[in-house]
mmCIF file of C-alpha atoms in Angstrom:
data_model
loop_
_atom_site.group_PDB
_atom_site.id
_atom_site.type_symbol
_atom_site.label_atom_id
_atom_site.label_comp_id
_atom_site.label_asym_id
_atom_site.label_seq_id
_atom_site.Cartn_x
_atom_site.Cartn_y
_atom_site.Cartn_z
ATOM 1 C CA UNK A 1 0.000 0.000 0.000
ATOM 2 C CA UNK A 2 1.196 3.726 -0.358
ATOM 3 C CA UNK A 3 1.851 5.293 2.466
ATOM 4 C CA UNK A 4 1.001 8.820 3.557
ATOM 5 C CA UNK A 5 1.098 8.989 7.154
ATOM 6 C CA UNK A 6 4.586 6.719 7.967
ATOM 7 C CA UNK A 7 7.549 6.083 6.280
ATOM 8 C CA UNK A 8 9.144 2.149 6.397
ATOM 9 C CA UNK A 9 12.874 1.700 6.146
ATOM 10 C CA UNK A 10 13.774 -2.014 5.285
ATOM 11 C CA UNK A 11 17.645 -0.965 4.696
ATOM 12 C CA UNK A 12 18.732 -2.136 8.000
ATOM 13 C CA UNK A 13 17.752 -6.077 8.293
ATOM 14 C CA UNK A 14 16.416 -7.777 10.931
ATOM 15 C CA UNK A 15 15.488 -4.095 11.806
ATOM 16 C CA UNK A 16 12.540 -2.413 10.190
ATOM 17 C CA UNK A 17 12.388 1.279 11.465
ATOM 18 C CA UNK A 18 8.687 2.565 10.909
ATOM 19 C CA UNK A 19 8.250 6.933 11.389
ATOM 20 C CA UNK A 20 5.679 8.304 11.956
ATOM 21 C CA UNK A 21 5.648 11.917 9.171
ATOM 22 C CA UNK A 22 2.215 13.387 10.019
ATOM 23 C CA UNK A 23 4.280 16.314 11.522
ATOM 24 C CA UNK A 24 1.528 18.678 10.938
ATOM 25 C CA UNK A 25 -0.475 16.819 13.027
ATOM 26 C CA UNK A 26 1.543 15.836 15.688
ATOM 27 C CA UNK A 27 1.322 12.111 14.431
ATOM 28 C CA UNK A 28 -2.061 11.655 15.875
ATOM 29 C CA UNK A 29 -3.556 8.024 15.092
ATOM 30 C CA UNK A 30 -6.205 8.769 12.281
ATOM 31 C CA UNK A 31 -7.940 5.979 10.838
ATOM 32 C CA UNK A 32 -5.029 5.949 7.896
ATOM 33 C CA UNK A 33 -2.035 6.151 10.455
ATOM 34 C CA UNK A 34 -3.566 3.034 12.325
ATOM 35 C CA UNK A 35 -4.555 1.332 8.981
ATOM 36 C CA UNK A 36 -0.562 1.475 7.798
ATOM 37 C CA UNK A 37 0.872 0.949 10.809
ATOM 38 C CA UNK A 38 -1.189 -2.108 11.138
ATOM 39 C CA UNK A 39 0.084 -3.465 7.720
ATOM 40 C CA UNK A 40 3.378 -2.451 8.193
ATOM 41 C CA UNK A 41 3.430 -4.758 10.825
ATOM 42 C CA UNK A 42 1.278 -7.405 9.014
ATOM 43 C CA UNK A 43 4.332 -7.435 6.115
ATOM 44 C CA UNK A 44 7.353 -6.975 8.885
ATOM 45 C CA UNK A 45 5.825 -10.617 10.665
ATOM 46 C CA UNK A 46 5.657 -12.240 7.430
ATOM 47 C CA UNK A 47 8.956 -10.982 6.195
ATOM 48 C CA UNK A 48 11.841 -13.648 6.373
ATOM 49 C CA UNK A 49 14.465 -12.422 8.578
ATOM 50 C CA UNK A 50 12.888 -9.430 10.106
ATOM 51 C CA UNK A 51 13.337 -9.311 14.204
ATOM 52 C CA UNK A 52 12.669 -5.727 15.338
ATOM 53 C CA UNK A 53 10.883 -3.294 14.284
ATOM 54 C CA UNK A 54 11.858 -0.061 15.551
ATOM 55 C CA UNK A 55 8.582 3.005 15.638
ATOM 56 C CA UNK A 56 9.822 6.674 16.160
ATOM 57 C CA UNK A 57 8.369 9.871 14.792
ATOM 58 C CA UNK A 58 9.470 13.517 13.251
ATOM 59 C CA UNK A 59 8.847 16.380 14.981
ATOM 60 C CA UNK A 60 7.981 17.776 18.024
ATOM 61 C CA UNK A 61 5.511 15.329 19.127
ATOM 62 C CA UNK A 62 5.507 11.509 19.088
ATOM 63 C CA UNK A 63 2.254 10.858 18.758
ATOM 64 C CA UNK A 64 -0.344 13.136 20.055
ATOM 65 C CA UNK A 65 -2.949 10.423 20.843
ATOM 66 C CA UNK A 66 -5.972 9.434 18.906
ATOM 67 C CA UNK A 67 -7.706 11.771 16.593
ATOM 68 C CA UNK A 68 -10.574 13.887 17.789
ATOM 69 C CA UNK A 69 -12.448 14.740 15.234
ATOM 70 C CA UNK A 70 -15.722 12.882 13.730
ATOM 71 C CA UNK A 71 -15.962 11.449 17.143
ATOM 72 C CA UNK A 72 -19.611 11.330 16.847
ATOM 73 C CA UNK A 73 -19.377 8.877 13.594
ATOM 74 C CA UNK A 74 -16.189 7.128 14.121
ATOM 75 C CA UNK A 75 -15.204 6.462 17.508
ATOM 76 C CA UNK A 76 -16.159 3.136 17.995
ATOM 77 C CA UNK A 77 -14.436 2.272 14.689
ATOM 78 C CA UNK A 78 -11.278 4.400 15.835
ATOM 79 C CA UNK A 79 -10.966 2.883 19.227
ATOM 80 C CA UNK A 80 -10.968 -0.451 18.168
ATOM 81 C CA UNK A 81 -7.924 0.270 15.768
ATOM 82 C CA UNK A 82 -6.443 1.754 18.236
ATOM 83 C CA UNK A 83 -7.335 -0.858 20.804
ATOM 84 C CA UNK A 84 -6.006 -3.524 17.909
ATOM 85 C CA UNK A 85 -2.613 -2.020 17.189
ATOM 86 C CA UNK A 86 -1.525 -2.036 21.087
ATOM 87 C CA UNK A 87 -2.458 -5.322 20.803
ATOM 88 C CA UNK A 88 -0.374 -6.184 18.184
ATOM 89 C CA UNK A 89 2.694 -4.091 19.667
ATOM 90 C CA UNK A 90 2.498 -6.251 22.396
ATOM 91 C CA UNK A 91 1.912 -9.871 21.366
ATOM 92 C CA UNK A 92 3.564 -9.840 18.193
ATOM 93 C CA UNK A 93 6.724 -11.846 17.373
ATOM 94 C CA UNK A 94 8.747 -9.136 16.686
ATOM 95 C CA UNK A 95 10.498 -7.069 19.457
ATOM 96 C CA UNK A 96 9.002 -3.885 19.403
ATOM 97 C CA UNK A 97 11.137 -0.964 20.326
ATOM 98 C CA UNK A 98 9.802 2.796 20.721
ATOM 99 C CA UNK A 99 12.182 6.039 20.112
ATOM 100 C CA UNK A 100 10.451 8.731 22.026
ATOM 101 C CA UNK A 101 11.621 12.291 21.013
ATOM 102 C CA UNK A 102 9.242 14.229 21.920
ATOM 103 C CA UNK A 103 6.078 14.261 23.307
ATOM 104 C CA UNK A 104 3.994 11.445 23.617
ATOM 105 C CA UNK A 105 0.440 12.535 24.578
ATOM 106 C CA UNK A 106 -2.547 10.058 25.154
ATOM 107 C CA UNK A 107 -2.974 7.341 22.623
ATOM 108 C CA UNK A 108 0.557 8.372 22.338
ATOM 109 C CA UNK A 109 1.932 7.205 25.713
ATOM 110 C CA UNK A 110 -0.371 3.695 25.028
ATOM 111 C CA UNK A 111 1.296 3.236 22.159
ATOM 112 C CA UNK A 112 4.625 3.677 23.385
ATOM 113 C CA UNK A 113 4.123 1.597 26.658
ATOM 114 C CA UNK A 114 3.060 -1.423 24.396
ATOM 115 C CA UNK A 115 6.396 -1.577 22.624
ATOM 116 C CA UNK A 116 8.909 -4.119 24.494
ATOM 117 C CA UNK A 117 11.525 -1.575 25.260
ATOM 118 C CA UNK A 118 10.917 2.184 24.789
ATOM 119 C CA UNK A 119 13.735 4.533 24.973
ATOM 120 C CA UNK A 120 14.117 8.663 25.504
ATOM 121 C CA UNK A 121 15.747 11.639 24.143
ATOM 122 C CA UNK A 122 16.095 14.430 26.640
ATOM 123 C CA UNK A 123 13.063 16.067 24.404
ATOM 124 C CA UNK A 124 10.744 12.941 25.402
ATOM 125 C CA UNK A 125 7.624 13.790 27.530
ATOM 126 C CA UNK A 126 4.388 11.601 28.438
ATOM 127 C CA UNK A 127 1.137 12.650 29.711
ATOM 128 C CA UNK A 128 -2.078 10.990 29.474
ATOM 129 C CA UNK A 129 -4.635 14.047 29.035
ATOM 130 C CA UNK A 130 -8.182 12.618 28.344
ATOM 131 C CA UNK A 131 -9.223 13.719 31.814
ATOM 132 C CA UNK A 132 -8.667 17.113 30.506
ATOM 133 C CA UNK A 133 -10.614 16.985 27.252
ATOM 134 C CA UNK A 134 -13.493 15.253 29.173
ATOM 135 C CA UNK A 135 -12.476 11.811 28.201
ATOM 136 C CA UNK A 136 -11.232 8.594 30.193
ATOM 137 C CA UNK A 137 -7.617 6.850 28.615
ATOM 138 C CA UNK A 138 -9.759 3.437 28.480
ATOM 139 C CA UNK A 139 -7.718 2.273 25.994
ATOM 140 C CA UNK A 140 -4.251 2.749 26.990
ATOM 141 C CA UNK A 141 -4.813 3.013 30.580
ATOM 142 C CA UNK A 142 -4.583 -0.990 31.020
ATOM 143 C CA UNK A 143 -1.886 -0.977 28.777
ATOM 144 C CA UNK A 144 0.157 1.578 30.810
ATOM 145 C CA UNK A 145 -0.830 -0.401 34.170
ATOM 146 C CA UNK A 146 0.920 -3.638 32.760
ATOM 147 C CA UNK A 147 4.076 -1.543 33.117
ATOM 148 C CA UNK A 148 4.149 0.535 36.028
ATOM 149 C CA UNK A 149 1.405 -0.998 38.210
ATOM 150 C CA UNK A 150 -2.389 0.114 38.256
ATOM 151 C CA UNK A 151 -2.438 2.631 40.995
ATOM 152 C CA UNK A 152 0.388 4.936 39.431
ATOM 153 C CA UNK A 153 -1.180 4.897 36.439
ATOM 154 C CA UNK A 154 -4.318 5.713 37.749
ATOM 155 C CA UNK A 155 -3.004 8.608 39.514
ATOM 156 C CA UNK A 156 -1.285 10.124 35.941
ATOM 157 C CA UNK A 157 -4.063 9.770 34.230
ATOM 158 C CA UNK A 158 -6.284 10.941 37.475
ATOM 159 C CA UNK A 159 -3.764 14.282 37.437
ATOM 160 C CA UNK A 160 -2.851 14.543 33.966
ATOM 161 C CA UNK A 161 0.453 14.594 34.941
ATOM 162 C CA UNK A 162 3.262 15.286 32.485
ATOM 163 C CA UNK A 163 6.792 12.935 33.116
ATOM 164 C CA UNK A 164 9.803 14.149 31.380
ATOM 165 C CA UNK A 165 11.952 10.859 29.953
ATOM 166 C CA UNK A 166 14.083 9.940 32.887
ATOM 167 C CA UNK A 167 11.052 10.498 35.278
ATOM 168 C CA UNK A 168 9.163 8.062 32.925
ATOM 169 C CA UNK A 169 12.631 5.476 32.800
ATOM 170 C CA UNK A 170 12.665 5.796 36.788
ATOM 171 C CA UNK A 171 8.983 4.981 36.986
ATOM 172 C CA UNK A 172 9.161 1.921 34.449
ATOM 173 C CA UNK A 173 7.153 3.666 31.616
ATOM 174 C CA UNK A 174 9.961 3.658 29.525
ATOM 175 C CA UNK A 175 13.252 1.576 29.380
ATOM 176 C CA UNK A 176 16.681 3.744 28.613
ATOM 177 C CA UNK A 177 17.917 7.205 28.489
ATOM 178 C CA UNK A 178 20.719 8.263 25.336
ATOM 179 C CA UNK A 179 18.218 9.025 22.663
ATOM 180 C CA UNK A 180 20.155 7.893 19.421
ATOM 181 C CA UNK A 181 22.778 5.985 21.063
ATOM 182 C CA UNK A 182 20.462 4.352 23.567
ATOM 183 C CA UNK A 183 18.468 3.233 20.455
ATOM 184 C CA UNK A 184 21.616 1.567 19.447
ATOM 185 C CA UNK A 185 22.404 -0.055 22.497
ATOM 186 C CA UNK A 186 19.047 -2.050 22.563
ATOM 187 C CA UNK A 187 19.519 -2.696 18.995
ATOM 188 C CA UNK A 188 23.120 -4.431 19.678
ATOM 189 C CA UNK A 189 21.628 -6.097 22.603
ATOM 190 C CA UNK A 190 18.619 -7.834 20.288
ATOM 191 C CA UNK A 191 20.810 -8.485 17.696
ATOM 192 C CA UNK A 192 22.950 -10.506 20.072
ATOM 193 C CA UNK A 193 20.386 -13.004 21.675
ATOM 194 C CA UNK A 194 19.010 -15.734 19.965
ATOM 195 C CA UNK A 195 15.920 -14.932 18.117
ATOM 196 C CA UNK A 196 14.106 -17.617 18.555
ATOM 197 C CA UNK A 197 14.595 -17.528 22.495
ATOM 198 C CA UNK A 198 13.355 -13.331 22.126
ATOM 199 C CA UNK A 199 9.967 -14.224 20.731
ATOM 200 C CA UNK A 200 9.652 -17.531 23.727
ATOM 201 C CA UNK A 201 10.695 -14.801 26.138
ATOM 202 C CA UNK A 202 8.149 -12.270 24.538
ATOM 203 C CA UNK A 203 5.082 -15.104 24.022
ATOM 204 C CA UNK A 204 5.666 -15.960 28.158
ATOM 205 C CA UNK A 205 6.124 -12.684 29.015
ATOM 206 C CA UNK A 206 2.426 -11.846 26.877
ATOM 207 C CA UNK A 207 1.174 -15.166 29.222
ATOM 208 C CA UNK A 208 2.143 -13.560 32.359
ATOM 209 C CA UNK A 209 0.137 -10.489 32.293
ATOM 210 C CA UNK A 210 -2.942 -11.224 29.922
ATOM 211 C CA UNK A 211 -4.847 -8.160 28.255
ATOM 212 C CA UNK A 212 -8.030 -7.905 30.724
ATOM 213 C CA UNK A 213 -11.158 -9.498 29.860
ATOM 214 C CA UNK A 214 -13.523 -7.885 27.054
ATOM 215 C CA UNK A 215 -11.082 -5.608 26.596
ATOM 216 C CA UNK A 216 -12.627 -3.801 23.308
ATOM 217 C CA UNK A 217 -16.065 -4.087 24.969
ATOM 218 C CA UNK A 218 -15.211 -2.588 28.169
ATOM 219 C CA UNK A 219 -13.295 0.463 26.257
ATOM 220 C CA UNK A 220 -16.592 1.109 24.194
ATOM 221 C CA UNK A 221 -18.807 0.919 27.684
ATOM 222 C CA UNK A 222 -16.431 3.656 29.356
ATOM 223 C CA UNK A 223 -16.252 5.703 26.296
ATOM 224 C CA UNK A 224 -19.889 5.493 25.459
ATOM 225 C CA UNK A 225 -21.227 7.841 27.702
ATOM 226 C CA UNK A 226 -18.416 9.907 27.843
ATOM 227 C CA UNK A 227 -18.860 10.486 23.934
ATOM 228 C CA UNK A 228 -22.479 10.880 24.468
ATOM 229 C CA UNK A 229 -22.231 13.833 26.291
ATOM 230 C CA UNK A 230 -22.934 17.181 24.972
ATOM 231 C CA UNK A 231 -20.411 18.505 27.739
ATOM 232 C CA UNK A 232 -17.581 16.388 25.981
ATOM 233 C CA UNK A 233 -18.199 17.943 22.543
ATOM 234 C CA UNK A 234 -18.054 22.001 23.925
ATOM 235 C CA UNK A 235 -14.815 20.674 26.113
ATOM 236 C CA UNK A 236 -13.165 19.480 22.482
ATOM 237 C CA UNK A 237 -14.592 22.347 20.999
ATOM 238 C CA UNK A 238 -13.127 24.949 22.902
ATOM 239 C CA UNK A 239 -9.778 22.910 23.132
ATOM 240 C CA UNK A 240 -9.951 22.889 19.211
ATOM 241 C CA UNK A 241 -10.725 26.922 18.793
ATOM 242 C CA UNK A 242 -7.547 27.647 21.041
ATOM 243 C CA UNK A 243 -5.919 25.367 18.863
ATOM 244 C CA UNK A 244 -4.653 23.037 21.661
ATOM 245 C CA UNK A 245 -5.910 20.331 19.567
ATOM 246 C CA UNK A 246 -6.480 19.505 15.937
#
C-alpha cells in the first residue's frame, strides 16, 4: 500500500524502522495512520528475517494520541484500531522498540508503553490528558498499568500529569535514556540473543500479564457515555478553537 502517514525503512535487516511523518499533526492516530501501521506490521511478521521493528516519529511530538475529530461517527471504529494495534505491539513476534523524542500525549503514551523496550531523548515527555478533554484513557490506561502498576497509572491519568523521559525510565514507563545511542544499544543487545529464544521470552512474558477481559467491549462501555455527552463535545470544541488540539 502507499503510504502517507509513515515512512518504512527495510535498509537495515532484521530491523525495520517505521516513522511516523504526520508532523503537521503531531502524528495523531487517524484511521489511515492506524490502517498502515497495522500493515506495516502485518508485512514486517511475514517478512523472512525481520526481528525488530523499531517506531519513532518527526517532529515535536511523538504521537499526540488518537484523533478527535468525527468522534460522533467514528469512535467506535477508531478505538478499536487503536485498541487492535496495542495489541499487536504487544503480542507480536517481533520485538518492538519505541524512540520517544518528543512528546507522547494520550494514545501516544499507550502506544509507546506497548512496545517491548521504549527509549528517551532528553526532548521525550508523556502525559495521558483525556481527563482534561473530558475523556477517560480506556484504551491505553490498562496498557500503561501492565508496566508501572495500576495505581500509578491511575493517579497520571487521574492528574494529567506530564513525566519528562528519565522520570518516565525511573517509573518503568519507559526503558533507557541516550536518545540515538540508547536506540543503538538495545539494537546491539537484540541483535545478540538468539531470536528464537526473544519471541519464547516475549510469548511468556504476553502469558504472564494477559490483556483484561472484554477488553474492546469494556473500552466502548467507558467511552460510550463519555462520547455521548454534549459537555464532551463544547470541552473538544473549545480545546480545538484555542488550537490546543487539531
Amino acid at each position: 500500500m502507499a503510504l502517507s502517514r509513515t515512512a518504512a525503512d527495510w535498509s537495515r535487516p532484521p530491523v525495520v524502522r517505521v516513522t511516523l511523518t504526520g508532523e503537521a499533526t503531531r502524528n495523531r492516530l487517524d484511521e489511515e495512520t492506524l490502517a498502515e501501521l497495522t500493515a506495516v506490521l502485518d508485512e514486517a511478521e511475514a517478512a523472512p528475517g525481520v526481528q525488530v521493528l523499531v517506531l519513532d516519529a518527526v517532529g515535536d511530538a511523538f504521537c499526540a494520541g488518537w484523533a478527535l475529530d468525527s468522534l460522533e461517527s467514528a469512535w467506535r471504529e477508531r478505538i478499536a484500531a487503536v485498541g487492535e494495534l496495542l495489541t499487536r505491539l504487544r503480542t507480536s513476534p517481533l520485538i518492538t522498540v519505541a524512540y520517544v523524542d518528543g512528546a507522547a500525549l494520550g494514545g501516544g503514551v499507550g502506544l509507546a508503553a506497548a512496545c517491548d523496550q521504549v527509549v528517551v531523548s532528553e526532548r521525550a515527555s508523556f502525559r495521558m490528558t483525556e481527563v482534561l478533554l473530558g475523556l477517560v484513557p480506556a484504551a491505553i490506561l490498562p496498557v500503561v498499568a501492565r508496566r508501572v502498576g495500576g495505581h500509578r497509572a491511575y493517579g497520571w491519568a487521574l492528574t494529567a500529569r506530564e513525566l519528562s523521559g528519565a522520570q518516565a525510565v525511573e517509573a518503568g514507563l519507559a526503558d533507557r535514556q541516550g536518545g540515538r545511542d540508547g536506540l543503538r544499544r538495545v539494537l546491539i543487545a537484540l541483535r545478540a540473543a538468539d531470536p528464537a529464544a526473544l519471541v519464547a521470552l516475549k510469548r511468556y512474558h504476553a502469558e504472564l500479564a494477559p490483556a483484561p477481559a472484554r477488553y474492546e467491549e469494556r473500552v466502548a462501555e467507558v467511552l460510550g457515555p463519555r462520547l455521548a455527552d454534549p459537555r464532551t463535545h463544547r470541552r473538544l470544541a473549545d480545546f480545538r478553537e484555542q488550537g490546543l488540539i487539531a
